[in-house]
Short mmCIF file of C-alpha atoms in Angstrom, two decimals:
data_model
loop_
_atom_site.label_atom_id
_atom_site.label_comp_id
_atom_site.label_asym_id
_atom_site.label_seq_id
_atom_site.Cartn_x
_atom_site.Cartn_y
_atom_site.Cartn_z
CA MET A 1 11.94 -28.32 -19.11
CA PRO A 2 15.50 -26.87 -19.15
CA SER A 3 17.82 -28.63 -16.76
CA THR A 4 18.47 -25.47 -14.73
CA GLN A 5 14.73 -24.93 -14.27
CA ALA A 6 14.26 -28.58 -13.35
CA GLU A 7 17.07 -28.33 -10.81
CA SER A 8 15.55 -25.19 -9.31
CA THR A 9 12.14 -26.84 -9.03
CA ALA A 10 13.66 -29.93 -7.44
CA ALA A 11 15.46 -27.76 -4.88
CA GLN A 12 12.25 -25.91 -4.08
CA ILE A 13 10.34 -29.17 -3.65
CA ALA A 14 13.06 -30.41 -1.29
CA ALA A 15 12.89 -27.15 0.69
CA PHE A 16 9.08 -27.38 0.84
CA ARG A 17 9.21 -30.89 2.25
CA ARG A 18 12.02 -30.02 4.65
CA PHE A 19 9.97 -27.14 6.03
CA ASN A 20 6.89 -29.38 6.40
CA ARG A 21 8.88 -31.98 8.34
CA ALA A 22 10.33 -29.37 10.68
CA TYR A 23 7.06 -27.52 11.18
CA THR A 24 4.95 -30.60 11.86
CA ARG A 25 7.46 -31.57 14.53
CA PHE A 26 7.35 -28.04 15.96
CA LEU A 27 3.54 -28.07 16.13
CA GLY A 28 3.43 -31.54 17.63
CA THR A 29 1.21 -32.99 14.91
CA LEU A 30 2.97 -36.36 15.18
CA SER A 31 2.12 -36.72 18.84
CA ASP A 32 -1.11 -37.94 20.45
CA SER A 33 -0.50 -35.43 23.25
CA TYR A 34 -0.87 -31.96 21.74
CA LEU A 35 0.45 -29.18 24.03
CA ARG A 36 0.89 -31.76 26.82
CA THR A 37 -2.82 -32.57 26.95
CA GLU A 38 -4.69 -35.80 26.38
CA TYR A 39 -5.80 -34.60 22.95
CA SER A 40 -4.18 -34.80 19.52
CA LEU A 41 -3.87 -31.75 17.26
CA ALA A 42 -6.81 -32.97 15.19
CA GLU A 43 -8.95 -33.32 18.31
CA GLY A 44 -7.96 -29.84 19.42
CA ARG A 45 -9.01 -28.43 16.05
CA VAL A 46 -12.37 -30.19 16.30
CA LEU A 47 -12.95 -28.64 19.73
CA TYR A 48 -12.11 -25.22 18.30
CA GLU A 49 -14.52 -25.62 15.38
CA LEU A 50 -17.32 -26.70 17.72
CA ALA A 51 -16.72 -23.66 19.92
CA THR A 52 -16.54 -21.06 17.16
CA ARG A 53 -19.33 -22.21 14.84
CA SER A 54 -23.01 -21.37 15.21
CA ARG A 55 -25.03 -24.58 15.68
CA PRO A 56 -22.32 -26.83 14.17
CA GLN A 57 -23.11 -30.21 12.68
CA ALA A 58 -20.66 -33.05 12.12
CA LYS A 59 -20.68 -32.62 8.33
CA ASP A 60 -19.79 -28.91 8.70
CA VAL A 61 -16.77 -29.72 10.86
CA ALA A 62 -15.63 -32.50 8.52
CA GLU A 63 -15.79 -30.16 5.52
CA ALA A 64 -14.05 -27.28 7.31
CA LEU A 65 -11.12 -29.43 8.47
CA GLY A 66 -10.97 -31.84 5.54
CA LEU A 67 -11.43 -34.79 7.89
CA ASP A 68 -12.66 -38.21 6.87
CA PRO A 69 -16.22 -38.54 8.30
CA GLY A 70 -15.36 -41.89 9.86
CA TYR A 71 -12.31 -40.43 11.62
CA LEU A 72 -14.38 -37.47 12.84
CA SER A 73 -17.06 -39.84 14.10
CA ARG A 74 -14.50 -41.62 16.28
CA ILE A 75 -13.28 -38.28 17.67
CA LEU A 76 -16.83 -37.20 18.49
CA ALA A 77 -17.54 -40.54 20.16
CA LYS A 78 -14.47 -40.00 22.36
CA PHE A 79 -15.70 -36.50 23.24
CA ARG A 80 -19.20 -37.74 24.15
CA LYS A 81 -17.74 -40.46 26.35
CA ALA A 82 -15.57 -37.87 28.11
CA GLY A 83 -18.51 -35.51 28.57
CA LEU A 84 -17.04 -32.79 26.35
CA ILE A 85 -19.94 -32.45 23.94
CA ALA A 86 -23.72 -32.87 23.88
CA ARG A 87 -26.18 -33.28 21.05
CA ALA A 88 -29.15 -30.96 20.45
CA THR A 89 -31.81 -31.72 17.85
CA ALA A 90 -32.12 -29.06 15.15
CA PRO A 91 -35.57 -27.44 15.37
CA HIS A 92 -36.04 -27.38 11.58
CA ASP A 93 -34.81 -30.96 10.99
CA ARG A 94 -35.07 -33.61 13.70
CA ARG A 95 -32.73 -35.86 11.74
CA ALA A 96 -29.89 -33.33 12.15
CA ALA A 97 -28.14 -32.69 15.44
CA HIS A 98 -26.11 -29.73 16.59
CA LEU A 99 -22.97 -30.46 18.57
CA LEU A 100 -22.49 -28.30 21.64
CA LEU A 101 -19.53 -28.05 23.99
CA THR A 102 -20.39 -28.81 27.60
CA ALA A 103 -18.80 -26.94 30.50
CA ARG A 104 -16.15 -29.67 30.59
CA GLY A 105 -15.56 -29.24 26.84
CA LYS A 106 -15.18 -25.48 27.20
CA ALA A 107 -12.69 -26.00 30.01
CA ALA A 108 -10.66 -28.41 27.83
CA LEU A 109 -10.61 -25.89 24.99
CA GLY A 110 -9.61 -23.14 27.41
CA THR A 111 -6.59 -25.20 28.49
CA LEU A 112 -5.57 -25.75 24.87
CA ASN A 113 -5.94 -22.04 24.05
CA ARG A 114 -3.86 -20.92 27.03
CA ARG A 115 -1.08 -23.35 26.23
CA ALA A 116 -1.12 -22.44 22.53
CA ASN A 117 -0.86 -18.75 23.46
CA ARG A 118 2.07 -19.47 25.77
CA GLN A 119 3.77 -21.44 22.98
CA ALA A 120 3.35 -18.56 20.53
CA HIS A 121 4.51 -16.00 23.10
CA ALA A 122 7.62 -18.04 23.88
CA VAL A 123 8.57 -18.14 20.21
CA LEU A 124 7.81 -14.50 19.40
CA SER A 125 9.38 -13.04 22.54
CA SER A 126 12.72 -14.60 21.59
CA LEU A 127 12.78 -12.72 18.26
CA SER A 128 13.85 -9.18 17.46
CA THR A 129 11.35 -6.68 16.03
CA GLY A 130 12.82 -7.17 12.58
CA GLN A 131 12.61 -10.95 12.81
CA ARG A 132 8.98 -10.78 13.94
CA THR A 133 8.17 -8.49 11.00
CA GLN A 134 9.83 -10.93 8.59
CA LEU A 135 7.91 -13.81 10.11
CA ALA A 136 4.60 -11.96 9.84
CA GLY A 137 5.36 -11.19 6.20
CA ALA A 138 6.01 -14.88 5.55
CA TRP A 139 2.71 -15.84 7.18
CA HIS A 140 0.79 -13.38 5.01
CA ALA A 141 2.62 -14.57 1.88
CA ILE A 142 1.64 -18.18 2.60
CA GLU A 143 -1.97 -17.24 3.34
CA ARG A 144 -2.21 -15.14 0.20
CA THR A 145 -0.41 -17.37 -2.32
CA ILE A 146 -1.28 -20.88 -1.14
CA LEU A 147 -4.38 -20.58 1.04
CA ASP A 148 -5.91 -17.76 -1.06
CA ARG A 149 -6.92 -15.80 2.03
CA ARG A 150 -7.30 -12.04 2.20
CA PRO A 151 -5.91 -10.11 5.18
CA ASP A 152 -8.30 -8.72 7.77
CA PRO A 153 -8.73 -4.93 7.35
CA ALA A 154 -8.98 -4.65 11.13
CA SER A 155 -5.34 -5.74 11.39
CA ILE A 156 -4.13 -2.64 9.49
CA VAL A 157 -2.73 0.19 11.62
CA LEU A 158 -1.91 3.75 10.49
CA ARG A 159 0.89 5.72 12.11
CA THR A 160 3.08 8.73 11.38
CA HIS A 161 6.60 8.29 10.03
CA ARG A 162 9.67 7.42 12.07
CA PRO A 163 13.38 6.91 11.30
CA GLY A 164 13.95 4.23 8.67
CA ASP A 165 10.56 4.59 6.97
CA MET A 166 11.75 6.73 4.08
CA GLY A 167 14.13 4.11 2.75
CA MET A 168 11.27 1.61 2.63
CA VAL A 169 9.01 4.18 0.91
CA VAL A 170 11.55 4.66 -1.88
CA ALA A 171 12.16 0.91 -2.22
CA LEU A 172 8.45 0.10 -2.49
CA GLU A 173 7.75 2.93 -4.91
CA GLY A 174 10.68 2.03 -7.16
CA ALA A 175 10.07 -1.71 -7.22
CA GLY A 176 6.27 -1.39 -7.46
CA TYR A 177 6.16 0.77 -10.57
CA VAL A 178 8.90 -1.21 -12.30
CA GLU A 179 7.00 -4.46 -11.75
CA GLN A 180 3.55 -3.13 -12.70
CA TYR A 181 4.28 -0.61 -15.45
CA GLY A 182 7.89 -1.15 -16.52
CA TRP A 183 8.98 2.34 -15.48
CA ASP A 184 12.72 2.93 -15.26
CA GLY A 185 14.88 4.03 -12.35
CA THR A 186 14.15 7.73 -12.83
CA PHE A 187 10.85 7.25 -11.00
CA GLU A 188 12.70 5.83 -7.99
CA ALA A 189 14.95 8.91 -8.18
CA LEU A 190 11.85 11.13 -8.12
CA ALA A 191 10.49 9.28 -5.07
CA ALA A 192 13.85 9.69 -3.35
CA ARG A 193 13.81 13.46 -3.98
CA ILE A 194 10.27 13.76 -2.65
CA VAL A 195 11.05 11.98 0.63
CA ALA A 196 14.36 13.85 1.02
CA ASP A 197 12.57 17.18 0.64
CA PHE A 198 9.91 16.03 3.11
CA ILE A 199 12.46 15.14 5.81
CA GLU A 200 14.63 18.22 5.27
CA ASN A 201 11.73 20.70 5.26
CA PHE A 202 9.22 18.89 7.45
CA ASP A 203 6.63 21.20 9.04
CA PRO A 204 4.60 19.01 11.47
CA ALA A 205 1.84 21.60 11.77
CA HIS A 206 1.11 21.52 8.04
CA GLU A 207 2.64 18.31 6.68
CA ARG A 208 2.21 14.66 7.41
CA CYS A 209 3.24 11.17 6.28
CA TRP A 210 1.10 8.17 7.14
CA ILE A 211 2.50 4.65 7.14
CA ALA A 212 0.09 1.69 7.01
CA GLU A 213 1.27 -1.48 8.74
CA MET A 214 -0.11 -4.98 9.09
CA ASP A 215 1.57 -7.09 11.78
CA GLY A 216 4.53 -4.73 11.64
CA ARG A 217 4.88 -4.89 7.86
CA HIS A 218 4.84 -1.70 5.77
CA ILE A 219 1.91 -2.13 3.32
CA GLY A 220 1.06 1.43 2.34
CA HIS A 221 1.85 5.12 2.68
CA ILE A 222 0.85 8.62 1.63
CA PHE A 223 2.23 12.17 2.06
CA LEU A 224 0.60 15.56 2.41
CA VAL A 225 2.98 18.53 1.99
CA ARG A 226 2.71 22.29 1.55
CA HIS A 227 2.63 23.43 -2.09
CA PRO A 228 5.71 25.60 -2.82
CA GLY A 229 4.69 29.22 -3.15
CA GLN A 230 1.03 28.51 -2.38
CA PRO A 231 0.60 28.52 1.42
CA GLU A 232 -3.14 27.72 1.27
CA THR A 233 -2.66 24.70 -1.02
CA ALA A 234 -1.45 21.23 -0.03
CA LYS A 235 -0.03 18.55 -2.31
CA LEU A 236 -0.93 14.89 -1.97
CA ARG A 237 2.05 12.71 -2.92
CA LEU A 238 3.18 9.08 -3.20
CA LEU A 239 -0.03 7.17 -2.53
CA TYR A 240 0.99 3.51 -2.35
CA VAL A 241 -0.91 0.35 -1.43
CA ASP A 242 0.86 -3.01 -1.40
CA PRO A 243 -0.71 -5.60 -3.74
CA ALA A 244 -1.41 -7.82 -0.72
CA ALA A 245 -3.61 -5.12 0.82
CA ARG A 246 -5.55 -4.04 -2.26
CA GLY A 247 -9.30 -4.40 -2.18
CA LEU A 248 -9.46 -3.64 1.55
CA GLY A 249 -10.20 0.09 1.24
CA LEU A 250 -6.72 1.13 2.40
CA GLY A 251 -6.20 3.63 -0.43
CA LYS A 252 -9.48 5.34 0.43
CA THR A 253 -8.52 5.43 4.10
CA LEU A 254 -5.12 7.01 3.35
CA VAL A 255 -6.60 9.69 1.09
CA ASN A 256 -9.32 10.50 3.63
CA GLU A 257 -6.65 10.95 6.30
CA CYS A 258 -4.97 13.52 4.05
CA VAL A 259 -8.22 15.39 3.44
CA GLN A 260 -9.12 15.53 7.14
CA PHE A 261 -5.64 16.70 8.11
CA ALA A 262 -5.59 19.34 5.36
CA ARG A 263 -8.86 20.79 6.63
CA SER A 264 -7.61 20.86 10.23
CA ALA A 265 -4.35 22.52 9.11
CA GLY A 266 -6.26 25.34 7.42
CA TYR A 267 -5.61 24.53 3.77
CA LYS A 268 -8.14 25.70 1.16
CA LYS A 269 -7.20 23.23 -1.59
CA ILE A 270 -5.40 19.94 -2.20
CA THR A 271 -3.75 19.21 -5.52
CA LEU A 272 -2.02 16.11 -6.87
CA TRP A 273 -0.21 14.96 -10.00
CA THR A 274 -0.75 11.46 -11.35
CA GLN A 275 -0.81 9.54 -14.63
CA SER A 276 -3.77 8.59 -16.82
CA ILE A 277 -2.92 4.88 -16.63
CA LEU A 278 -3.32 4.76 -12.83
CA THR A 279 -7.07 4.20 -13.02
CA ALA A 280 -7.42 2.50 -9.62
CA ALA A 281 -6.04 5.63 -7.94
CA HIS A 282 -8.40 7.80 -9.99
CA ARG A 283 -11.41 6.02 -8.48
CA ILE A 284 -10.09 6.72 -5.00
CA TYR A 285 -9.54 10.42 -5.77
CA GLN A 286 -13.00 10.76 -7.34
CA ALA A 287 -14.63 9.14 -4.31
CA ALA A 288 -12.90 11.72 -2.09
CA GLY A 289 -14.25 14.57 -4.20
CA PHE A 290 -11.19 15.39 -6.34
CA GLN A 291 -11.78 16.64 -9.90
CA LEU A 292 -9.54 16.28 -12.94
CA VAL A 293 -8.53 19.81 -14.02
CA LYS A 294 -5.63 19.29 -16.45
CA GLU A 295 -4.05 16.68 -18.72
CA GLU A 296 -0.73 16.97 -20.52
CA PRO A 297 1.38 14.41 -22.44
CA HIS A 298 5.01 13.97 -21.39
CA HIS A 299 7.86 11.49 -21.64
CA SER A 300 9.01 10.34 -18.22
CA PHE A 301 10.24 7.17 -16.50
CA GLY A 302 11.10 5.67 -19.88
CA HIS A 303 7.56 5.93 -21.31
CA ASP A 304 5.20 8.29 -23.12
CA LEU A 305 2.59 9.18 -20.51
CA ILE A 306 -0.30 11.55 -19.95
CA GLY A 307 0.09 13.49 -16.75
CA GLN A 308 -3.01 14.59 -14.86
CA THR A 309 -3.62 17.26 -12.26
CA TRP A 310 -6.48 16.69 -9.82
CA GLU A 311 -7.77 19.21 -7.27
CA LEU A 312 -10.08 19.26 -4.27
CA ASP A 313 -11.49 22.49 -2.87
CA LEU A 314 -11.82 22.22 0.91
#
């Protein structure tokens, strides 16, 4: 391994460990009194698992939390002694027992939840909107890259554009196509012209931009604009879905928003221009009813491409 790469890795390892030390202290994992209660963080997590699982058994909780069965057994014994849990025999297997929270156990969990919510609110309320967005982005990055978790589609919100959005649109379009397809900066220039024309000539009765956000982070967008010289035809432009949000149906949702708006605005047709290599987008357009009507080779964005025109009659 080259020395510079080794030094970079060593620095990243040191940063990783430094973050872990700071964050464990912040969470109170080193204390036996989590959130100023008589329970440790591990005990609080066990209570949460018992409350949110259907007919939980000890082995299920141990596997979910990665706890040593002996350690979990001691926690459960403490809970039984305190009257927080009760055992119920499984109807299909008398050797197995479900663990149920008692009224006292539910009250203990309620206290932990309220204090955890207050802790989170205290931290977030001290941050600016931009800082909260950055923090949310970091959470999603950790979940996606280390924990291999997909975001919840229910957390995605669509809204219309507002000041500052267009710069992010151009940045995401330019960076995204460079990373995925190796296109040059002329595509970013095209995206910049499209959004500049949209802002300068915006007709809210017939044109719309939708921004998709997840926890305040811009993860997708799409534009519907009037076709120049064809008042009954709309153009769909700049469909973008962040890699972190792919597979959640966001592209389909954005295109459907365009189709519904176009119908309500009185358009008779929607047209769009795309490239033959963008096959994932093609599937979205086909599902919405678009048909491929024209193909033509061209040299753009530093590559030989095949441009495609798709249309949807409304």
